[in-house]
Coordinates of N, CA and C in Angstrom, one line a residue:
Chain A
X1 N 4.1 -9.5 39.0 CA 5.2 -8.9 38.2 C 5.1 -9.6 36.8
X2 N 5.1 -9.0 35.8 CA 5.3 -9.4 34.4 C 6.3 -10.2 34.5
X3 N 6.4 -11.5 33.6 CA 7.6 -12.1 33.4 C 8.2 -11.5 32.3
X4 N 7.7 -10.8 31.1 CA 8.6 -10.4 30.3 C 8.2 -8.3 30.0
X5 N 9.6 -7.6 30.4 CA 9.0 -6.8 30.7 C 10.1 -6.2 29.9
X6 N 9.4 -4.6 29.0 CA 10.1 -4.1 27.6 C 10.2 -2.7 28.1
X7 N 11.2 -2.1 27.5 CA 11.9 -0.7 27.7 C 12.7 -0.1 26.2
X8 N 12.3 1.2 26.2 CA 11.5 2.2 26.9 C 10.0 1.6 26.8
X9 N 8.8 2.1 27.2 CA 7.2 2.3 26.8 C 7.3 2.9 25.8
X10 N 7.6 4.2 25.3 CA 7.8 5.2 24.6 C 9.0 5.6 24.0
X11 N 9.0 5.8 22.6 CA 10.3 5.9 21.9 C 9.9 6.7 20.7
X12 N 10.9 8.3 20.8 CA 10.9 9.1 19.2 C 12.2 9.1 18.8
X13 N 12.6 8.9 17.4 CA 13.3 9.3 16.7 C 13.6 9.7 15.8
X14 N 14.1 10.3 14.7 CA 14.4 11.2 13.8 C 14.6 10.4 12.6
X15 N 13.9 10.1 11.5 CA 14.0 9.3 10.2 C 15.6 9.5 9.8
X16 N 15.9 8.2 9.8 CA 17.0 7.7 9.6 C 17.8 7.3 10.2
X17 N 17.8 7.5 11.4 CA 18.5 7.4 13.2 C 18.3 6.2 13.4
X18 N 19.3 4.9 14.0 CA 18.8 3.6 14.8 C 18.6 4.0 16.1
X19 N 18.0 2.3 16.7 CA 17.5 2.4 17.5 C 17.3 1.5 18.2
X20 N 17.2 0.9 19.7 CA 17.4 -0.3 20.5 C 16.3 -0.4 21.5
X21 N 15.6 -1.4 21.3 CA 14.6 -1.6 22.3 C 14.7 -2.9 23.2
X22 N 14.8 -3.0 24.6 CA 14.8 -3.9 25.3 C 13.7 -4.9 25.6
X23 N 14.3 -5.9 26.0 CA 13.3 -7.2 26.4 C 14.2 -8.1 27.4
X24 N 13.7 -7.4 29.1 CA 14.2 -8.4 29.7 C 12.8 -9.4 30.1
X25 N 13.4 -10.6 30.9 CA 12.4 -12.2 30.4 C 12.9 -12.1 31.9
X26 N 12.2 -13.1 32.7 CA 12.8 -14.0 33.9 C 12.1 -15.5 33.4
X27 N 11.7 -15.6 32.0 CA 11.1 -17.0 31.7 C 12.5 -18.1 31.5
X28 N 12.6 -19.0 32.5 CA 13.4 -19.6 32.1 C 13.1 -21.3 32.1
X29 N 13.9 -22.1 31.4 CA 13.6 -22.1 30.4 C 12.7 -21.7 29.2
X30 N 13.2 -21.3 28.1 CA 12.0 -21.6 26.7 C 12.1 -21.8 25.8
X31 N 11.3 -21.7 25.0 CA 11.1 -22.2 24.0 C 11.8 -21.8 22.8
X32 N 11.0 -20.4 22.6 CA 11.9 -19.1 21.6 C 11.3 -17.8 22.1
X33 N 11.6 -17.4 21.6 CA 11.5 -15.6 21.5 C 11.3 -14.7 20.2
X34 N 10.3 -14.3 20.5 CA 9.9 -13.5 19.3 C 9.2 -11.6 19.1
X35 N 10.1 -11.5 18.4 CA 9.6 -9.6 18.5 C 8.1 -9.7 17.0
X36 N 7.8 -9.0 17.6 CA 6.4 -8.5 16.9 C 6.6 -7.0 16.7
X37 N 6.1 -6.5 15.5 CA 5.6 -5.4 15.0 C 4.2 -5.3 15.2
X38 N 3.4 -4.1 15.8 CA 2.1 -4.3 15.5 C 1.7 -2.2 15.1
X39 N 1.2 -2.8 13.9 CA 0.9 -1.1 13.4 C -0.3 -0.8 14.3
X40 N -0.6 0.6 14.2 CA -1.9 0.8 15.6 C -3.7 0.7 14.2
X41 N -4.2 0.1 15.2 CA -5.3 -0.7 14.8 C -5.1 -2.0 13.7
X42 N -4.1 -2.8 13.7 CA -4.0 -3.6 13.1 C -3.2 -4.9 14.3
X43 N -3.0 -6.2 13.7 CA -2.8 -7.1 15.1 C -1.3 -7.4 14.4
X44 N -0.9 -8.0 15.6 CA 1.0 -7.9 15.4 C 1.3 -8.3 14.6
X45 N 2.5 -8.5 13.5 CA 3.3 -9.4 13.0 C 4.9 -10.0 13.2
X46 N 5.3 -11.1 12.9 CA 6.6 -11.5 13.4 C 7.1 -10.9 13.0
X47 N 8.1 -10.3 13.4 CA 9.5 -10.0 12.6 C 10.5 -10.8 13.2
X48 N 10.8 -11.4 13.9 CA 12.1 -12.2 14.3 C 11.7 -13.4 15.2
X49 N 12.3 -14.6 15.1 CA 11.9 -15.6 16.4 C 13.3 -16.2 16.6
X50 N 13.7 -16.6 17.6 CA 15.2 -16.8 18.1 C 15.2 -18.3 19.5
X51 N 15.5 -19.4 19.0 CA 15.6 -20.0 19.7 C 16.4 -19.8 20.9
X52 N 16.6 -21.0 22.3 CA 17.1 -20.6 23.6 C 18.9 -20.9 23.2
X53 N 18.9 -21.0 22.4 CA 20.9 -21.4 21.8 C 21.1 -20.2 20.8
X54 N 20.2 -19.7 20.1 CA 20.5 -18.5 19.1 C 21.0 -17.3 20.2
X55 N 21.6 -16.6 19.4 CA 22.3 -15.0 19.2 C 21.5 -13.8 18.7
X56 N 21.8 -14.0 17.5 CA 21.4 -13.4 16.9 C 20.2 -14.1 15.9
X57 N 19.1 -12.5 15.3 CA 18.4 -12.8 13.9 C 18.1 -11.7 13.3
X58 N 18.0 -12.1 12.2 CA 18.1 -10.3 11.2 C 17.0 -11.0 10.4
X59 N 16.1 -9.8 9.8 CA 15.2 -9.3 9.3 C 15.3 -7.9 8.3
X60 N 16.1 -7.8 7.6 CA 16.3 -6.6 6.8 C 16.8 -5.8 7.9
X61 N 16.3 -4.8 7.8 CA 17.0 -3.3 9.0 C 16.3 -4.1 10.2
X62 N 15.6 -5.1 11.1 CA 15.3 -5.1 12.2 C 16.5 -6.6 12.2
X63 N 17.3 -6.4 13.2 CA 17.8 -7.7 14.5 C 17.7 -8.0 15.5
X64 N 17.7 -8.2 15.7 CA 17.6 -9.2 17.5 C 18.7 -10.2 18.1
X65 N 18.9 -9.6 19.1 CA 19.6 -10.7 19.9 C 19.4 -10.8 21.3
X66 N 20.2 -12.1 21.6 CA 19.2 -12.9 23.0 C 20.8 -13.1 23.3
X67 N 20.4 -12.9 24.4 CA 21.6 -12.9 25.8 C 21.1 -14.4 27.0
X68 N 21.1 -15.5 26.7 CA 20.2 -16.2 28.1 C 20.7 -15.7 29.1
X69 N 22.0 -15.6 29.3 CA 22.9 -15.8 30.6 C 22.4 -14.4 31.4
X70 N 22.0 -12.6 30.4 CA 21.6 -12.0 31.3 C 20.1 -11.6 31.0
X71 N 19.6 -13.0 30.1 CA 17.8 -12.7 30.1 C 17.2 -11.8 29.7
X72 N 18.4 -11.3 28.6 CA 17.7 -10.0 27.7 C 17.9 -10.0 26.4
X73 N 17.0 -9.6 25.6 CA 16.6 -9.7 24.3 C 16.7 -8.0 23.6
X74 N 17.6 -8.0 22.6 CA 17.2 -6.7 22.2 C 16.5 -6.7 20.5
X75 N 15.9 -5.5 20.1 CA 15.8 -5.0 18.8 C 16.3 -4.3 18.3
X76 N 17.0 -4.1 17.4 CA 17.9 -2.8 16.7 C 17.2 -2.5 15.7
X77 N 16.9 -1.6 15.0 CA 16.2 -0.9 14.0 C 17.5 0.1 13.4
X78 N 17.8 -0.1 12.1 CA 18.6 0.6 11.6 C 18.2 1.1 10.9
X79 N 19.0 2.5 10.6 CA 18.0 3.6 9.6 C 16.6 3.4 9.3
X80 N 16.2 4.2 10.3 CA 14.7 4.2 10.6 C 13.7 4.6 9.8
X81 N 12.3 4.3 9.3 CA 11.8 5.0 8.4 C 10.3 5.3 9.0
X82 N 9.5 5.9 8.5 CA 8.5 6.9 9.2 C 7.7 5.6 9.4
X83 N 7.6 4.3 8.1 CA 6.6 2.8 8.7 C 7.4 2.4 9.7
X84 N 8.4 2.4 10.2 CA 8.7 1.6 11.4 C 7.9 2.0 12.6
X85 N 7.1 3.4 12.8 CA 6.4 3.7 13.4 C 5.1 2.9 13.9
X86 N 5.5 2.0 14.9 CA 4.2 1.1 15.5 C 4.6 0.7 16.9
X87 N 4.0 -0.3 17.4 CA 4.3 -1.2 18.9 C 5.2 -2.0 18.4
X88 N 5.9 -2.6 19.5 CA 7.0 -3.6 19.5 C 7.0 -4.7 20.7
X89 N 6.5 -5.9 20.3 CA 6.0 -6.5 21.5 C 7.3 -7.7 21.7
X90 N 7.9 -8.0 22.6 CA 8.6 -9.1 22.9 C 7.9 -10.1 23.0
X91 N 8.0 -11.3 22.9 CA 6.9 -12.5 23.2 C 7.7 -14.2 23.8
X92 N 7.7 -14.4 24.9 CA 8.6 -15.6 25.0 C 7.7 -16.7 25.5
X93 N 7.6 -18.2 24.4 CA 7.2 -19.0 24.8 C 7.8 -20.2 25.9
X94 N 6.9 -21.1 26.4 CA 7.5 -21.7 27.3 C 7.9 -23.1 26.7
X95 N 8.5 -24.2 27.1 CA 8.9 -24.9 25.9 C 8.1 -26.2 26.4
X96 N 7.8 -27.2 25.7 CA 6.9 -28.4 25.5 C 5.3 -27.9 26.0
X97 N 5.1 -26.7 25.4 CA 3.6 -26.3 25.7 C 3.5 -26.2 24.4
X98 N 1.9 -26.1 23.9 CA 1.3 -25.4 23.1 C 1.1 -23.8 22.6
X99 N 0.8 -23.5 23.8 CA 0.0 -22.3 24.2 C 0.3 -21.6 25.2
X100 N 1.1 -21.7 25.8 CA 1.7 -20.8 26.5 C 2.5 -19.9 26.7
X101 N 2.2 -18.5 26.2 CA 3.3 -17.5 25.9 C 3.1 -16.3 26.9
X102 N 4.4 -15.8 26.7 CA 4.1 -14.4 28.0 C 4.8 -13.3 26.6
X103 N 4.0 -12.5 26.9 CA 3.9 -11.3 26.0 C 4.4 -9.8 27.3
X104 N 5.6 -9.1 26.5 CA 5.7 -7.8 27.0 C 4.5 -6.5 26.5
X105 N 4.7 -5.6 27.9 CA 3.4 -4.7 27.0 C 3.9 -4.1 26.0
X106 N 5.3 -3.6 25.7 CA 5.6 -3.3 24.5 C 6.1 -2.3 24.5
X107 N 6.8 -1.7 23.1 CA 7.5 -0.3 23.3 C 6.8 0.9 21.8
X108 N 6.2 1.9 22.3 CA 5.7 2.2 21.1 C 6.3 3.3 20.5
X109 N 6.9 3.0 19.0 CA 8.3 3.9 18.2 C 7.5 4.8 17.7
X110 N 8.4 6.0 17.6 CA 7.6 7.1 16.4 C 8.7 7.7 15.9
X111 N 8.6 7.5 15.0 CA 9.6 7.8 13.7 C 9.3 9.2 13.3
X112 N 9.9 10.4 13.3 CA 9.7 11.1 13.1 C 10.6 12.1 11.6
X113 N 9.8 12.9 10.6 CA 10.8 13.1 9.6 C 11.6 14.3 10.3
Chain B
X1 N -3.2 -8.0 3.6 CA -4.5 -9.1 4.8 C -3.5 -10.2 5.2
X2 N -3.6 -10.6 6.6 CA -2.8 -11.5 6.9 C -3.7 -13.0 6.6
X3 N -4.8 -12.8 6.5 CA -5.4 -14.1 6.5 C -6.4 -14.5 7.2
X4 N -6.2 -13.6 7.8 CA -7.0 -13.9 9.7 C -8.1 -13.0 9.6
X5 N -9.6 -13.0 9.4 CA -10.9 -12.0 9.2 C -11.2 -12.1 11.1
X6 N -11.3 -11.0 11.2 CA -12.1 -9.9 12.2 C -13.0 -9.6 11.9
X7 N -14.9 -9.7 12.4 CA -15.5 -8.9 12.0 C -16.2 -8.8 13.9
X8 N -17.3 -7.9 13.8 CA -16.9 -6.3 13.4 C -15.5 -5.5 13.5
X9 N -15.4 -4.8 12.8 CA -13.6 -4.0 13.1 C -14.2 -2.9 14.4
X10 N -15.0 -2.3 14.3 CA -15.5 -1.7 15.4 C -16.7 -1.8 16.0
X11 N -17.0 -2.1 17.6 CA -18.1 -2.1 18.2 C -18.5 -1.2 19.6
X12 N -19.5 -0.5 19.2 CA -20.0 0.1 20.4 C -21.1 0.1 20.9
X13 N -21.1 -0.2 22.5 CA -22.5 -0.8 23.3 C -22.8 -0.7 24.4
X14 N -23.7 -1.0 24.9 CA -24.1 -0.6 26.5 C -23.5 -1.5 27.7
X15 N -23.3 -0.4 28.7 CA -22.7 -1.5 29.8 C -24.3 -2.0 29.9
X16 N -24.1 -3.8 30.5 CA -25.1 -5.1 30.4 C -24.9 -5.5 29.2
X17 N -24.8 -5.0 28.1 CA -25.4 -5.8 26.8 C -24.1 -7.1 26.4
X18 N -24.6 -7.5 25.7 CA -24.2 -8.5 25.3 C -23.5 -8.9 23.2
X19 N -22.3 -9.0 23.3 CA -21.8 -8.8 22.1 C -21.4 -10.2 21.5
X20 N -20.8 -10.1 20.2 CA -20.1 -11.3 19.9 C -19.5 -11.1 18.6
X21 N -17.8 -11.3 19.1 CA -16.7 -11.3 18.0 C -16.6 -12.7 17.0
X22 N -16.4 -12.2 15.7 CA -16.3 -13.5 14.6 C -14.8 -13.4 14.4
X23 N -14.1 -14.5 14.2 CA -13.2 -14.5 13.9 C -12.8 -16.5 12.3
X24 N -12.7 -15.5 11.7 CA -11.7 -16.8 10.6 C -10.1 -16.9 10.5
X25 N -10.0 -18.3 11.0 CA -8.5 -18.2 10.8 C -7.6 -18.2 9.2
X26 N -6.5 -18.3 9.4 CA -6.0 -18.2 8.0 C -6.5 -19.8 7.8
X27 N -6.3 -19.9 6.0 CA -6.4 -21.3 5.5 C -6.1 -22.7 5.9
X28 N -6.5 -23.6 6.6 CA -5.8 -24.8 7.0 C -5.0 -24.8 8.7
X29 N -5.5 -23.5 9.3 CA -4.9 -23.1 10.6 C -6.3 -24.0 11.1
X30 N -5.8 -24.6 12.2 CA -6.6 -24.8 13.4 C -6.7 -24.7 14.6
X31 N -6.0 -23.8 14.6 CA -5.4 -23.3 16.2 C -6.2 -21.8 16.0
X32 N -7.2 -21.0 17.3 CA -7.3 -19.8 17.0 C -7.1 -19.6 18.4
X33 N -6.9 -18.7 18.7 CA -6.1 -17.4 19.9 C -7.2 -17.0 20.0
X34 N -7.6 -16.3 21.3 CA -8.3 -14.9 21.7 C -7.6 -14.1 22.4
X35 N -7.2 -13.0 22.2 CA -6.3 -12.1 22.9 C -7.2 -10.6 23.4
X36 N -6.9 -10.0 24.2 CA -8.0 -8.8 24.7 C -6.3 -7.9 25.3
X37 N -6.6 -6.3 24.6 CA -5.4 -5.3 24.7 C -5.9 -4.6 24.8
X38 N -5.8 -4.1 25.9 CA -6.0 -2.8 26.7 C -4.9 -2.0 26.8
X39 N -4.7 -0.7 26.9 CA -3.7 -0.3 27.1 C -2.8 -0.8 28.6
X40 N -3.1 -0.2 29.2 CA -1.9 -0.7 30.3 C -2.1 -2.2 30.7
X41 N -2.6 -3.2 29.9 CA -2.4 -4.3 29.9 C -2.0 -5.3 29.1
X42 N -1.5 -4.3 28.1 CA -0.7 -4.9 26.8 C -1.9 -6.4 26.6
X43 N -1.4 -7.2 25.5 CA -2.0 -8.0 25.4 C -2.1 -9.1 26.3
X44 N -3.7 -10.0 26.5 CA -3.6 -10.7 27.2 C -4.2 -12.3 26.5
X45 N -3.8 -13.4 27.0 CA -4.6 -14.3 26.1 C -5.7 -14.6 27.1
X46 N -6.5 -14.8 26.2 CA -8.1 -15.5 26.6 C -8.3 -16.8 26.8
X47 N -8.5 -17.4 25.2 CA -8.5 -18.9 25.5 C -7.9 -18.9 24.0
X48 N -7.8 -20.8 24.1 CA -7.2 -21.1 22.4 C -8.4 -22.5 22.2
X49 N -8.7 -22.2 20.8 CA -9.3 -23.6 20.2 C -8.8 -24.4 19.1
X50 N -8.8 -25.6 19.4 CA -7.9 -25.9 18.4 C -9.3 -26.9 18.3
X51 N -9.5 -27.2 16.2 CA -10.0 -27.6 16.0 C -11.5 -27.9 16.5
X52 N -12.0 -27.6 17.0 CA -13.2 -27.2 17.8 C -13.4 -27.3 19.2
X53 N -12.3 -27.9 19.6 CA -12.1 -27.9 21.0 C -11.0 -26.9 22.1
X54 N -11.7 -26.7 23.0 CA -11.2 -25.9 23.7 C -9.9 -26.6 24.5
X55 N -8.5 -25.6 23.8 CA -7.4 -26.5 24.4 C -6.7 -25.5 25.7
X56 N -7.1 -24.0 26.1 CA -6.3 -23.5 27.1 C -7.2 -22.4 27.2
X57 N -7.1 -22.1 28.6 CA -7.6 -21.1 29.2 C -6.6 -19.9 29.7
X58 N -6.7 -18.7 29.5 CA -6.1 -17.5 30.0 C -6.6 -17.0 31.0
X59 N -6.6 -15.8 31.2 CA -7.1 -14.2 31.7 C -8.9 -14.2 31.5
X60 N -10.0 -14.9 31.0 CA -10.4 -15.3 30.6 C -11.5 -15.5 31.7
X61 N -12.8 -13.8 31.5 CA -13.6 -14.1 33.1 C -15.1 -14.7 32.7
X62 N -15.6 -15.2 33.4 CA -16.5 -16.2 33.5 C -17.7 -15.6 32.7
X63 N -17.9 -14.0 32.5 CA -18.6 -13.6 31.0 C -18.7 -13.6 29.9
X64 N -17.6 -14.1 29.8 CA -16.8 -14.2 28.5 C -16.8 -15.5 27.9
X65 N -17.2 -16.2 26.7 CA -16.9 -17.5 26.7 C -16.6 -17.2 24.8
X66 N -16.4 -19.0 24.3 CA -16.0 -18.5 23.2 C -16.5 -20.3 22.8
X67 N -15.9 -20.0 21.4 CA -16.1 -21.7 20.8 C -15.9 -21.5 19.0
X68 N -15.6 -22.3 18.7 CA -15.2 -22.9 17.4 C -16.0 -23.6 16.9
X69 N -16.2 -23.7 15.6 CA -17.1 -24.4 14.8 C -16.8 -25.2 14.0
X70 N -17.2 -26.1 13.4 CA -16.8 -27.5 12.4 C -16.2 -26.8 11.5
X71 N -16.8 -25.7 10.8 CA -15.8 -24.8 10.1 C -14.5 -24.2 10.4
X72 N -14.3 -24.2 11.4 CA -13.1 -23.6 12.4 C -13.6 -22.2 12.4
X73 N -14.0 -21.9 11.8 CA -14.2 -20.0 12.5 C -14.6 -19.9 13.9
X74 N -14.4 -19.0 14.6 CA -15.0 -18.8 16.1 C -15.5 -17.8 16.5
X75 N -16.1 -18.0 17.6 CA -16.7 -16.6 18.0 C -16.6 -16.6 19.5
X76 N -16.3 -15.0 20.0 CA -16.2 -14.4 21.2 C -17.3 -14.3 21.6
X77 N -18.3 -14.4 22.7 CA -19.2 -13.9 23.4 C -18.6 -13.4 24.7
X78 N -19.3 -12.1 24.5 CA -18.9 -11.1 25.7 C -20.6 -10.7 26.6
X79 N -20.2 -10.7 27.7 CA -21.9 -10.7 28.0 C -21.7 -9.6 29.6
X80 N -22.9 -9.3 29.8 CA -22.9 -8.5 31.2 C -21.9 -7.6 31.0
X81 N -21.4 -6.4 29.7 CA -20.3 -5.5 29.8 C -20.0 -4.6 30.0
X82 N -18.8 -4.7 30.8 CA -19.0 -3.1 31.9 C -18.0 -2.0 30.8
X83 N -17.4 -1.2 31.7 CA -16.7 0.2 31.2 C -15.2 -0.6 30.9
X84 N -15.0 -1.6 31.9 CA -14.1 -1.9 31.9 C -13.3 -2.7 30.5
X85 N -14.5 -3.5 30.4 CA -14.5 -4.3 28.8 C -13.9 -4.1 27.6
X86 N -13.9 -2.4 27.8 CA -13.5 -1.6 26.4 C -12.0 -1.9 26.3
X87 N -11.8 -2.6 24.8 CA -10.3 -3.0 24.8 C -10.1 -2.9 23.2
X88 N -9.1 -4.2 22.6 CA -9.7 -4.4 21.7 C -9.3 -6.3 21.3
X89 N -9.9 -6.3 20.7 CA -9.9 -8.0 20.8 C -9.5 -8.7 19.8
X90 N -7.9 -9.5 19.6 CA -7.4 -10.1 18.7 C -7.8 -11.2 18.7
X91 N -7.9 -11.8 17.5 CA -7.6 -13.8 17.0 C -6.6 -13.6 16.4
X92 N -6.2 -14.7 16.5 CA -4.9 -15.3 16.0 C -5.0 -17.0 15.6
X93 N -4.7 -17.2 14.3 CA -4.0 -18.2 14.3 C -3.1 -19.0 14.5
X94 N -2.9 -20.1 14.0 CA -1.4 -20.4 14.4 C -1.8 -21.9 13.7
X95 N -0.6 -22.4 12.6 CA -0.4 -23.7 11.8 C -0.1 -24.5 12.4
X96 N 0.2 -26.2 12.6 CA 0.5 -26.7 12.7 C 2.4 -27.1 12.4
X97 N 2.4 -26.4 11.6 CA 4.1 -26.4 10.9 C 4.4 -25.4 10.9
X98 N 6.0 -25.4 10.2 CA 6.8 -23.9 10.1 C 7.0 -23.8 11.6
X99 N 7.1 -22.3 12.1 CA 8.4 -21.7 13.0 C 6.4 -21.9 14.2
X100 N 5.4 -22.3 13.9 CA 4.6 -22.2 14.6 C 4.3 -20.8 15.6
X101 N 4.5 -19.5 14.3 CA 3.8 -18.3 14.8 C 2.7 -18.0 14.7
X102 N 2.5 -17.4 15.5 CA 1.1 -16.6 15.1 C 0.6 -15.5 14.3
X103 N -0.6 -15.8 13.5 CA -1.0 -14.7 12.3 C -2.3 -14.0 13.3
X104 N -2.0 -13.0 13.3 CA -2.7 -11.9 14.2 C -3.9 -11.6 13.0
X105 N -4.8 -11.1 13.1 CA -6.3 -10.7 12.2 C -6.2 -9.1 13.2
X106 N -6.6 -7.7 12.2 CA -6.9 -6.8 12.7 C -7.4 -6.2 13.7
X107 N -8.1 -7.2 14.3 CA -8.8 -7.4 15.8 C -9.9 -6.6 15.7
X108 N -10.9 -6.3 16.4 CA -12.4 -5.6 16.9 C -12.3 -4.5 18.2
X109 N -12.2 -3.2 17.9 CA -12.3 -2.4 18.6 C -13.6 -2.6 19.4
X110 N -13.7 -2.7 20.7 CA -15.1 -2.7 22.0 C -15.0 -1.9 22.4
X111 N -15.8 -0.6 22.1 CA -16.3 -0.3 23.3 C -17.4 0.4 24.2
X112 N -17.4 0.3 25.3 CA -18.4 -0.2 25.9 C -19.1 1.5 26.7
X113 N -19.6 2.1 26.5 CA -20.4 3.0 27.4 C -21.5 2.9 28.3

């Protein structure tokens, strides 16, 4: 079973419409948490990273917040625009590692006009 | 450009043959990632080299090997490859400082007939 596993797979909506993507974890403890953008054929980028004490983090129209107590992470996208159209990967590292991260398969948006 | 060179951006080859991904990290990174994303396997990590040495192993099967160079650039070798192989293959860096994320490079389309 995946430790970090994201909802929906699949997501359309209507340019200008928000929007919420999940990220439940059973990684416990960690490190941080971090949502990625990844446009298709290009490799991810951060958009948010949220320590295991953080709430909240904002990014222009993308936020995030982290729940530890029920091990879910969300994304909000507000007023959507047709580039927000890509993958959305959750990513939770483990803590006093290097290299060790668990990655969700992701939720892929389509922004539609 | 995030920083991070990929080359080839696209490759296509015979199942047996034998390939190999280049990857440069961003400036002063010495940390590089190998990541391999399939679809229903979302991303997975390979291995990591830090500074020329191999510091973590993934998902990472015994065809596959990799290494880093005094220059830090690295390279993937993929060998004996089946249908299965066809993915696509990220590096990543990653700094020593800052929030210690990762800079994703466009990755290398494989694939394999």
């Amino acid at each position: 079973k995946n430790q970090v596993e994201q909802s929906p797979q699949s997501l359309i909506i209507l340019e200008g419409k928000n929007c919420t993507l999940q990220c439940n974890y059973t990684v416990s403890p960690f490190s941080n948490l971090r949502w990625y953008k990844q446009d298709t054929g290009r490799g991810p980028v951060s958009l948010t990273i949220m320590t295991f004490s953080e709430n909240t983090k904002s990014n222009g129209r993308y936020t995030a917040t982290l729940d530890a107590d029920t091990k879910q992470s969300s994304l909000h996208i507000t007023a959507s625009q047709l580039s927000d159209s890509a993958s959305y990967i959750c990513v939770v590292r483990l803590p006093n590692t290097g290299n060790q991260f668990y990655f969700g398969t992701g939720t892929s948006l389509t922004v539609i006009p | 450009d995030s920083g991070v060179t990929q080359t080839p951006k696209h490759l296509i080859t015979a199942t047996g043959q034998r390939v190999t991904l280049r990857c440069s990290p961003r400036s002063g990174d010495l940390s590089v990632y190998w990541y391999q994303q399939s679809l229903d396997q979302g991303l997975q990590f390979l291995i990591q080299y830090y500074n020329g040495e191999e510091r973590a192993k993934g998902n990472i099967l015994e065809r596959f090997s990799a290494q880093q160079f005094p220059d830090l650039h690295s390279e993937l070798n993929l060998s004996s490859l089946e249908l299965g192989d066809s993915a696509l293959y990220f590096c990543a860096s990653r700094g020593d400082r800052g929030d210690y994320g990762y800079t994703f490079g466009s990755g290398t389309r494989l694939t394999v007939v």
